[in-house]
Amino acid sequence: TMNFSIVNEFMILGLTQKSELQGILFIVFLCIYLVALLGNLLIVVAIIYNTTLHTPMYILLLALAVVDIICTTSIIPKMLGTMLTSENSISYGGCMSQLFFFTWSLGAEMVLFTTMAYDRYVAICFPLRYSTIMNHYTCVALLSIVMAIAVTNSWVHTGLILRLTFCGPNTVDHFFCEIPPLLALSCSPVRVNEVMVYVADITLAVGDFTLTCISYGFIIAAILRIRTTEGKKKAFSTCSSHLMVVSLYYSPVIYTYIRPASSYTFEKDKVVAALYTLVTPTLNPIVYSFRNKEMQSGIRKVFAFLKG
């Protein structure tokens, strides 16, 4: 029989070992977290409080804001605590729940982007039939699908990691518990895990990205048929900013999960992970919501209500 010392906690190395950078990084990440948290909370409150915003497009934006809050909250507070106290251990259970919530939000965010692109596609390409196609039931159905896919995805990956034996090295070379760095520490074979991560990456990331791009392709084709230059400009600026955020999100996700764990270079990949864990949740409110006129008046009403 093999003598296993089972790991009951992991050491999180964080973004950098350089102590002179810790202070700057702490401030940067605290600011990013506050912007992401407050921005997304503001969207949630504004949409719930304004009945005029109870339409499919805004309900999807509300869902995206909630996912972004969960995504950043599952990672950043712990990371900031580690930077402040240099107490860099995380319990096995803590690590697994971080993995679960993060993987959940990753899946949810990707399927939501696709759903939002579909919603805009119907709105722009079938404006007269929009309210019958995207009715209350369609909206609930789409959100249920997002939820089901996200939960299944995170259950599969978390379940597969719970099966692994961690017997010796317990230093996670990352700023949170993500699949690839954990696979690198396993004492048992990780072939099944790698195959499933690859399958999920191809179906969820590449699949969703393709569907999203197809939707925007149809939208752009429809915009080109708009007679007025002003109308074209407005629609294009919205489209291009959406596509930019979506690409900013998918590229690092596809890049991270498409390779086997052994080919990982953690120094470079931590920066890549920061893109989809920190940058996108902060950009989403700005690109999708704050530039939107109805959303702006909705937010103004919330502030008016708070003042009054």
mmCIF file of C-alpha atoms in Angstrom:
data_model
loop_
_atom_site.group_PDB
_atom_site.id
_atom_site.type_symbol
_atom_site.label_atom_id
_atom_site.label_comp_id
_atom_site.label_asym_id
_atom_site.label_seq_id
_atom_site.Cartn_x
_atom_site.Cartn_y
_atom_site.Cartn_z
ATOM 1 C CA THR A 1 0.000 0.000 0.000
ATOM 2 C CA MET A 2 1.148 3.515 -0.803
ATOM 3 C CA ASN A 3 1.581 5.954 2.018
ATOM 4 C CA PHE A 4 -0.488 9.010 1.124
ATOM 5 C CA SER A 5 -0.333 12.217 3.051
ATOM 6 C CA ILE A 6 -3.552 13.824 1.856
ATOM 7 C CA VAL A 7 -3.376 17.555 1.290
ATOM 8 C CA ASN A 8 -5.932 19.451 3.367
ATOM 9 C CA GLU A 9 -4.865 22.922 2.365
ATOM 10 C CA PHE A 10 -3.191 24.623 -0.583
ATOM 11 C CA MET A 11 -0.727 27.495 -0.733
ATOM 12 C CA ILE A 12 -1.748 30.160 -3.233
ATOM 13 C CA LEU A 13 1.355 31.843 -4.683
ATOM 14 C CA GLY A 14 -0.538 34.842 -6.049
ATOM 15 C CA LEU A 15 0.283 36.979 -9.060
ATOM 16 C CA THR A 16 3.849 37.813 -8.078
ATOM 17 C CA GLN A 17 6.482 36.948 -5.465
ATOM 18 C CA LYS A 18 8.065 40.419 -5.678
ATOM 19 C CA SER A 19 7.220 42.175 -2.414
ATOM 20 C CA GLU A 20 7.736 45.680 -3.863
ATOM 21 C CA LEU A 21 4.919 45.004 -6.354
ATOM 22 C CA GLN A 22 2.468 43.703 -3.734
ATOM 23 C CA GLY A 23 1.414 47.164 -2.539
ATOM 24 C CA ILE A 24 0.740 48.527 -6.014
ATOM 25 C CA LEU A 25 -1.066 45.362 -7.069
ATOM 26 C CA PHE A 26 -3.180 45.443 -3.912
ATOM 27 C CA ILE A 27 -4.393 48.963 -4.731
ATOM 28 C CA VAL A 28 -4.963 48.113 -8.412
ATOM 29 C CA PHE A 29 -6.996 45.001 -7.614
ATOM 30 C CA LEU A 30 -8.929 46.706 -4.841
ATOM 31 C CA CYS A 31 -9.924 49.440 -7.306
ATOM 32 C CA ILE A 32 -10.813 46.924 -10.024
ATOM 33 C CA TYR A 33 -12.926 44.964 -7.557
ATOM 34 C CA LEU A 34 -14.733 48.043 -6.289
ATOM 35 C CA VAL A 35 -15.472 49.240 -9.828
ATOM 36 C CA ALA A 36 -16.697 45.788 -10.868
ATOM 37 C CA LEU A 37 -18.755 45.301 -7.707
ATOM 38 C CA LEU A 38 -20.322 48.767 -7.539
ATOM 39 C CA GLY A 39 -20.855 49.006 -11.292
ATOM 40 C CA ASN A 40 -22.603 45.659 -11.453
ATOM 41 C CA LEU A 41 -24.605 46.287 -8.251
ATOM 42 C CA LEU A 42 -25.780 49.589 -9.705
ATOM 43 C CA ILE A 43 -27.031 47.748 -12.805
ATOM 44 C CA VAL A 44 -28.845 45.161 -10.684
ATOM 45 C CA VAL A 45 -30.559 47.838 -8.574
ATOM 46 C CA ALA A 46 -31.417 50.056 -11.565
ATOM 47 C CA ILE A 47 -32.993 47.215 -13.536
ATOM 48 C CA ILE A 48 -34.984 45.837 -10.589
ATOM 49 C CA TYR A 49 -36.145 49.312 -9.487
ATOM 50 C CA ASN A 50 -37.215 50.569 -12.961
ATOM 51 C CA THR A 51 -40.202 48.660 -14.321
ATOM 52 C CA THR A 52 -39.529 50.126 -17.789
ATOM 53 C CA LEU A 53 -36.362 48.028 -17.840
ATOM 54 C CA HIS A 54 -38.199 44.751 -17.268
ATOM 55 C CA THR A 55 -37.619 43.595 -20.862
ATOM 56 C CA PRO A 56 -35.572 40.620 -22.147
ATOM 57 C CA MET A 57 -32.505 42.674 -23.057
ATOM 58 C CA TYR A 58 -32.240 44.205 -19.594
ATOM 59 C CA ILE A 59 -33.087 40.980 -17.791
ATOM 60 C CA LEU A 60 -30.108 39.399 -19.614
ATOM 61 C CA LEU A 61 -27.923 42.360 -18.603
ATOM 62 C CA LEU A 62 -29.132 41.862 -15.036
ATOM 63 C CA ALA A 63 -28.102 38.198 -15.207
ATOM 64 C CA LEU A 64 -24.690 39.165 -16.621
ATOM 65 C CA ALA A 65 -24.170 41.648 -13.772
ATOM 66 C CA VAL A 66 -25.026 38.974 -11.175
ATOM 67 C CA VAL A 67 -22.623 36.503 -12.819
ATOM 68 C CA ASP A 68 -19.870 39.133 -12.806
ATOM 69 C CA ILE A 69 -20.443 39.869 -9.113
ATOM 70 C CA ILE A 70 -20.177 36.141 -8.297
ATOM 71 C CA CYS A 71 -17.120 35.707 -10.535
ATOM 72 C CA THR A 72 -15.111 38.539 -8.992
ATOM 73 C CA THR A 73 -16.297 37.881 -5.415
ATOM 74 C CA SER A 74 -15.257 34.227 -5.579
ATOM 75 C CA ILE A 75 -11.674 35.280 -6.334
ATOM 76 C CA ILE A 76 -10.647 38.838 -5.470
ATOM 77 C CA PRO A 77 -11.505 39.262 -1.747
ATOM 78 C CA LYS A 78 -9.489 36.129 -0.907
ATOM 79 C CA MET A 79 -6.655 37.349 -3.097
ATOM 80 C CA LEU A 80 -6.627 40.795 -1.442
ATOM 81 C CA GLY A 81 -6.606 39.140 1.987
ATOM 82 C CA THR A 82 -3.614 37.053 0.969
ATOM 83 C CA MET A 83 -1.765 40.157 -0.241
ATOM 84 C CA LEU A 84 -2.446 42.059 2.997
ATOM 85 C CA THR A 85 -1.652 39.360 5.530
ATOM 86 C CA SER A 86 0.734 37.220 3.440
ATOM 87 C CA GLU A 87 -1.259 34.296 4.931
ATOM 88 C CA ASN A 88 -1.455 32.448 1.640
ATOM 89 C CA SER A 89 -3.107 29.167 2.576
ATOM 90 C CA ILE A 90 -6.587 28.143 1.476
ATOM 91 C CA SER A 91 -8.373 25.070 2.824
ATOM 92 C CA TYR A 92 -9.126 22.141 0.516
ATOM 93 C CA GLY A 93 -12.866 22.905 0.795
ATOM 94 C CA GLY A 94 -12.289 26.606 0.185
ATOM 95 C CA CYS A 95 -10.234 25.831 -2.874
ATOM 96 C CA MET A 96 -12.890 23.486 -4.275
ATOM 97 C CA SER A 97 -15.719 25.959 -3.690
ATOM 98 C CA GLN A 98 -13.672 28.712 -5.351
ATOM 99 C CA LEU A 99 -13.160 26.369 -8.295
ATOM 100 C CA PHE A 100 -16.876 25.548 -8.419
ATOM 101 C CA PHE A 101 -18.134 29.139 -8.343
ATOM 102 C CA PHE A 102 -15.510 30.386 -10.732
ATOM 103 C CA THR A 103 -16.138 27.599 -13.272
ATOM 104 C CA TRP A 104 -19.877 28.224 -12.891
ATOM 105 C CA SER A 105 -19.520 31.920 -13.673
ATOM 106 C CA LEU A 106 -17.195 31.195 -16.597
ATOM 107 C CA GLY A 107 -19.773 28.878 -18.197
ATOM 108 C CA ALA A 108 -22.678 31.202 -17.407
ATOM 109 C CA GLU A 109 -20.899 34.244 -18.820
ATOM 110 C CA MET A 110 -20.121 32.507 -22.120
ATOM 111 C CA VAL A 111 -23.642 31.177 -22.664
ATOM 112 C CA LEU A 112 -25.066 34.572 -21.631
ATOM 113 C CA PHE A 113 -22.957 36.402 -24.212
ATOM 114 C CA THR A 114 -24.436 34.098 -26.855
ATOM 115 C CA THR A 115 -27.973 34.608 -25.544
ATOM 116 C CA MET A 116 -27.510 38.384 -25.571
ATOM 117 C CA ALA A 117 -26.195 38.258 -29.129
ATOM 118 C CA TYR A 118 -29.257 36.193 -30.125
ATOM 119 C CA ASP A 119 -31.555 38.710 -28.420
ATOM 120 C CA ARG A 120 -29.972 41.606 -30.356
ATOM 121 C CA TYR A 121 -30.122 39.555 -33.564
ATOM 122 C CA VAL A 122 -33.885 39.059 -33.196
ATOM 123 C CA ALA A 123 -34.373 42.737 -32.236
ATOM 124 C CA ILE A 124 -32.481 44.090 -35.233
ATOM 125 C CA CYS A 125 -33.303 41.506 -37.894
ATOM 126 C CA PHE A 126 -36.956 40.871 -36.937
ATOM 127 C CA PRO A 127 -38.035 44.102 -35.218
ATOM 128 C CA LEU A 128 -41.768 43.551 -35.814
ATOM 129 C CA ARG A 129 -41.765 40.017 -34.475
ATOM 130 C CA TYR A 130 -39.348 40.729 -31.617
ATOM 131 C CA SER A 131 -41.957 41.000 -28.846
ATOM 132 C CA THR A 132 -43.623 37.736 -29.885
ATOM 133 C CA ILE A 133 -40.331 35.813 -30.284
ATOM 134 C CA MET A 134 -38.572 37.175 -27.168
ATOM 135 C CA ASN A 135 -41.529 36.984 -24.807
ATOM 136 C CA HIS A 136 -41.539 36.340 -21.062
ATOM 137 C CA TYR A 137 -41.393 32.553 -21.535
ATOM 138 C CA THR A 138 -38.518 32.655 -24.023
ATOM 139 C CA CYS A 139 -36.577 34.800 -21.581
ATOM 140 C CA VAL A 140 -37.166 32.391 -18.674
ATOM 141 C CA ALA A 141 -36.338 29.429 -20.920
ATOM 142 C CA LEU A 142 -33.076 30.993 -22.114
ATOM 143 C CA LEU A 143 -31.997 31.862 -18.584
ATOM 144 C CA SER A 144 -32.831 28.330 -17.422
ATOM 145 C CA ILE A 145 -30.677 26.918 -20.219
ATOM 146 C CA VAL A 146 -27.806 29.237 -19.224
ATOM 147 C CA MET A 147 -28.155 28.101 -15.619
ATOM 148 C CA ALA A 148 -28.357 24.398 -16.510
ATOM 149 C CA ILE A 149 -25.301 24.506 -18.771
ATOM 150 C CA ALA A 150 -23.266 26.493 -16.244
ATOM 151 C CA VAL A 151 -24.131 24.230 -13.306
ATOM 152 C CA THR A 152 -23.519 21.043 -15.295
ATOM 153 C CA ASN A 153 -20.184 22.389 -16.507
ATOM 154 C CA SER A 154 -18.962 23.314 -13.039
ATOM 155 C CA TRP A 155 -20.250 20.088 -11.453
ATOM 156 C CA VAL A 156 -18.399 17.980 -14.017
ATOM 157 C CA HIS A 157 -15.059 19.761 -13.588
ATOM 158 C CA THR A 158 -15.275 20.154 -9.811
ATOM 159 C CA GLY A 159 -16.394 16.521 -9.467
ATOM 160 C CA LEU A 160 -13.478 15.330 -11.582
ATOM 161 C CA ILE A 161 -11.021 17.339 -9.466
ATOM 162 C CA LEU A 162 -12.542 15.991 -6.225
ATOM 163 C CA ARG A 163 -11.637 12.489 -7.486
ATOM 164 C CA LEU A 164 -7.934 13.352 -7.721
ATOM 165 C CA THR A 165 -5.434 12.600 -4.993
ATOM 166 C CA PHE A 166 -3.219 15.463 -3.867
ATOM 167 C CA CYS A 167 -0.450 13.866 -1.872
ATOM 168 C CA GLY A 168 2.594 16.080 -1.838
ATOM 169 C CA PRO A 169 3.122 19.407 -3.518
ATOM 170 C CA ASN A 170 0.375 21.828 -2.533
ATOM 171 C CA THR A 171 1.594 25.140 -3.918
ATOM 172 C CA VAL A 172 -0.870 26.540 -6.458
ATOM 173 C CA ASP A 173 1.121 28.739 -8.826
ATOM 174 C CA HIS A 174 -1.773 31.079 -9.516
ATOM 175 C CA PHE A 175 -3.842 33.756 -7.761
ATOM 176 C CA PHE A 176 -6.824 31.424 -7.231
ATOM 177 C CA CYS A 177 -7.836 27.751 -7.531
ATOM 178 C CA GLU A 178 -8.261 27.218 -11.240
ATOM 179 C CA ILE A 179 -8.322 23.873 -13.072
ATOM 180 C CA PRO A 180 -4.914 23.866 -14.854
ATOM 181 C CA PRO A 181 -2.698 24.697 -11.845
ATOM 182 C CA LEU A 182 -4.592 22.134 -9.734
ATOM 183 C CA LEU A 183 -4.133 19.417 -12.368
ATOM 184 C CA ALA A 184 -0.397 20.148 -12.247
ATOM 185 C CA LEU A 185 -0.365 19.188 -8.534
ATOM 186 C CA SER A 186 -2.305 15.926 -8.776
ATOM 187 C CA CYS A 187 -0.628 12.643 -7.854
ATOM 188 C CA SER A 188 -3.245 10.618 -9.721
ATOM 189 C CA PRO A 189 -3.672 10.563 -13.527
ATOM 190 C CA VAL A 190 -5.445 13.632 -14.931
ATOM 191 C CA ARG A 191 -6.139 12.346 -18.457
ATOM 192 C CA VAL A 192 -9.954 12.321 -17.986
ATOM 193 C CA ASN A 193 -9.838 15.840 -16.556
ATOM 194 C CA GLU A 194 -7.816 17.134 -19.474
ATOM 195 C CA VAL A 195 -10.141 15.512 -22.005
ATOM 196 C CA MET A 196 -13.232 16.995 -20.312
ATOM 197 C CA VAL A 197 -11.649 20.463 -20.081
ATOM 198 C CA TYR A 198 -10.813 20.210 -23.771
ATOM 199 C CA VAL A 199 -14.356 19.088 -24.655
ATOM 200 C CA ALA A 200 -15.870 21.917 -22.590
ATOM 201 C CA ASP A 201 -13.516 24.421 -24.183
ATOM 202 C CA ILE A 202 -14.410 23.334 -27.704
ATOM 203 C CA THR A 203 -18.173 23.161 -27.093
ATOM 204 C CA LEU A 204 -18.652 26.071 -24.675
ATOM 205 C CA ALA A 205 -15.924 28.542 -25.568
ATOM 206 C CA VAL A 206 -15.386 27.928 -29.277
ATOM 207 C CA GLY A 207 -19.040 26.978 -29.849
ATOM 208 C CA ASP A 208 -20.451 30.004 -28.042
ATOM 209 C CA PHE A 209 -17.944 32.345 -29.623
ATOM 210 C CA THR A 210 -18.870 31.069 -33.093
ATOM 211 C CA LEU A 211 -22.615 31.473 -32.426
ATOM 212 C CA THR A 212 -22.041 34.962 -31.025
ATOM 213 C CA CYS A 213 -20.025 35.982 -34.086
ATOM 214 C CA ILE A 214 -22.684 34.542 -36.430
ATOM 215 C CA SER A 215 -25.383 36.590 -34.630
ATOM 216 C CA TYR A 216 -23.304 39.755 -34.938
ATOM 217 C CA GLY A 217 -22.611 38.904 -38.583
ATOM 218 C CA PHE A 218 -26.366 38.921 -39.280
ATOM 219 C CA ILE A 219 -26.732 42.120 -37.245
ATOM 220 C CA ILE A 220 -24.001 43.905 -39.222
ATOM 221 C CA ALA A 221 -25.585 42.750 -42.495
ATOM 222 C CA ALA A 222 -28.906 44.216 -41.284
ATOM 223 C CA ILE A 223 -27.212 47.472 -40.242
ATOM 224 C CA LEU A 224 -25.688 47.842 -43.716
ATOM 225 C CA ARG A 225 -29.241 47.950 -45.057
ATOM 226 C CA ILE A 226 -30.175 50.916 -42.836
ATOM 227 C CA ARG A 227 -30.664 53.925 -45.075
ATOM 228 C CA THR A 228 -29.340 56.722 -42.837
ATOM 229 C CA THR A 229 -25.630 57.197 -42.118
ATOM 230 C CA GLU A 230 -26.431 58.347 -38.572
ATOM 231 C CA GLY A 231 -28.337 55.132 -37.835
ATOM 232 C CA LYS A 232 -25.499 53.072 -39.268
ATOM 233 C CA LYS A 233 -22.887 54.816 -37.146
ATOM 234 C CA LYS A 234 -24.830 54.357 -33.929
ATOM 235 C CA ALA A 235 -25.520 50.680 -34.519
ATOM 236 C CA PHE A 236 -21.926 50.006 -35.575
ATOM 237 C CA SER A 237 -20.409 51.606 -32.491
ATOM 238 C CA THR A 238 -22.624 49.467 -30.249
ATOM 239 C CA CYS A 239 -21.817 46.326 -32.215
ATOM 240 C CA SER A 240 -18.089 46.866 -32.354
ATOM 241 C CA SER A 241 -17.811 47.545 -28.622
ATOM 242 C CA HIS A 242 -19.831 44.415 -27.838
ATOM 243 C CA LEU A 243 -17.645 42.334 -30.145
ATOM 244 C CA MET A 244 -14.518 43.789 -28.592
ATOM 245 C CA VAL A 245 -15.540 42.790 -25.052
ATOM 246 C CA VAL A 246 -16.688 39.370 -26.203
ATOM 247 C CA SER A 247 -13.389 38.723 -28.017
ATOM 248 C CA LEU A 248 -11.426 40.028 -25.038
ATOM 249 C CA TYR A 249 -13.221 37.423 -22.964
ATOM 250 C CA TYR A 250 -13.205 34.396 -25.238
ATOM 251 C CA SER A 251 -9.628 34.602 -26.539
ATOM 252 C CA PRO A 252 -7.916 34.087 -23.148
ATOM 253 C CA VAL A 253 -10.494 31.477 -22.093
ATOM 254 C CA ILE A 254 -10.019 29.436 -25.253
ATOM 255 C CA TYR A 255 -6.233 29.854 -24.987
ATOM 256 C CA THR A 256 -6.112 28.758 -21.329
ATOM 257 C CA TYR A 257 -8.231 25.644 -21.501
ATOM 258 C CA ILE A 258 -7.353 24.254 -24.914
ATOM 259 C CA ARG A 259 -3.925 22.978 -23.899
ATOM 260 C CA PRO A 260 -2.943 20.047 -21.661
ATOM 261 C CA ALA A 261 -1.958 21.043 -18.115
ATOM 262 C CA SER A 262 1.652 19.988 -18.713
ATOM 263 C CA SER A 263 2.202 22.691 -21.343
ATOM 264 C CA TYR A 264 1.331 25.418 -18.863
ATOM 265 C CA THR A 265 3.674 28.339 -18.173
ATOM 266 C CA PHE A 266 2.158 29.899 -15.104
ATOM 267 C CA GLU A 267 4.052 33.192 -15.209
ATOM 268 C CA LYS A 268 2.489 34.173 -18.533
ATOM 269 C CA ASP A 269 -0.847 32.436 -17.974
ATOM 270 C CA LYS A 270 -1.634 34.251 -14.746
ATOM 271 C CA VAL A 271 -1.752 37.515 -16.690
ATOM 272 C CA VAL A 272 -4.023 35.887 -19.273
ATOM 273 C CA ALA A 273 -6.331 34.623 -16.494
ATOM 274 C CA ALA A 274 -6.508 38.147 -15.084
ATOM 275 C CA LEU A 275 -8.157 39.212 -18.360
ATOM 276 C CA TYR A 276 -11.228 37.029 -17.996
ATOM 277 C CA THR A 277 -11.470 37.055 -14.204
ATOM 278 C CA LEU A 278 -10.944 40.756 -13.602
ATOM 279 C CA VAL A 279 -10.967 42.879 -16.744
ATOM 280 C CA THR A 280 -14.144 41.624 -18.414
ATOM 281 C CA PRO A 281 -16.414 41.880 -15.324
ATOM 282 C CA THR A 282 -15.243 45.472 -14.953
ATOM 283 C CA LEU A 283 -15.731 46.330 -18.629
ATOM 284 C CA ASN A 284 -19.151 44.672 -18.989
ATOM 285 C CA PRO A 285 -21.121 47.342 -17.101
ATOM 286 C CA ILE A 286 -19.370 50.118 -19.027
ATOM 287 C CA VAL A 287 -19.751 48.621 -22.496
ATOM 288 C CA TYR A 288 -23.150 46.974 -22.209
ATOM 289 C CA SER A 289 -25.026 49.158 -19.779
ATOM 290 C CA PHE A 290 -23.635 52.575 -18.944
ATOM 291 C CA ARG A 291 -23.530 53.656 -22.593
ATOM 292 C CA ASN A 292 -27.202 52.823 -22.969
ATOM 293 C CA LYS A 293 -29.628 55.792 -22.789
ATOM 294 C CA GLU A 294 -32.492 53.934 -21.076
ATOM 295 C CA MET A 295 -30.037 52.469 -18.591
ATOM 296 C CA GLN A 296 -28.620 55.925 -17.841
ATOM 297 C CA SER A 297 -32.051 57.342 -17.059
ATOM 298 C CA GLY A 298 -32.781 54.249 -14.957
ATOM 299 C CA ILE A 299 -29.609 54.849 -12.940
ATOM 300 C CA ARG A 300 -30.479 58.541 -12.536
ATOM 301 C CA LYS A 301 -33.857 57.539 -11.100
ATOM 302 C CA VAL A 302 -32.131 55.300 -8.536
ATOM 303 C CA PHE A 303 -29.901 58.190 -7.424
ATOM 304 C CA ALA A 304 -32.887 60.560 -7.329
ATOM 305 C CA PHE A 305 -34.695 58.025 -5.144
ATOM 306 C CA LEU A 306 -31.694 57.721 -2.808
ATOM 307 C CA LYS A 307 -31.419 61.502 -2.490
ATOM 308 C CA GLY A 308 -35.157 61.939 -1.918
#
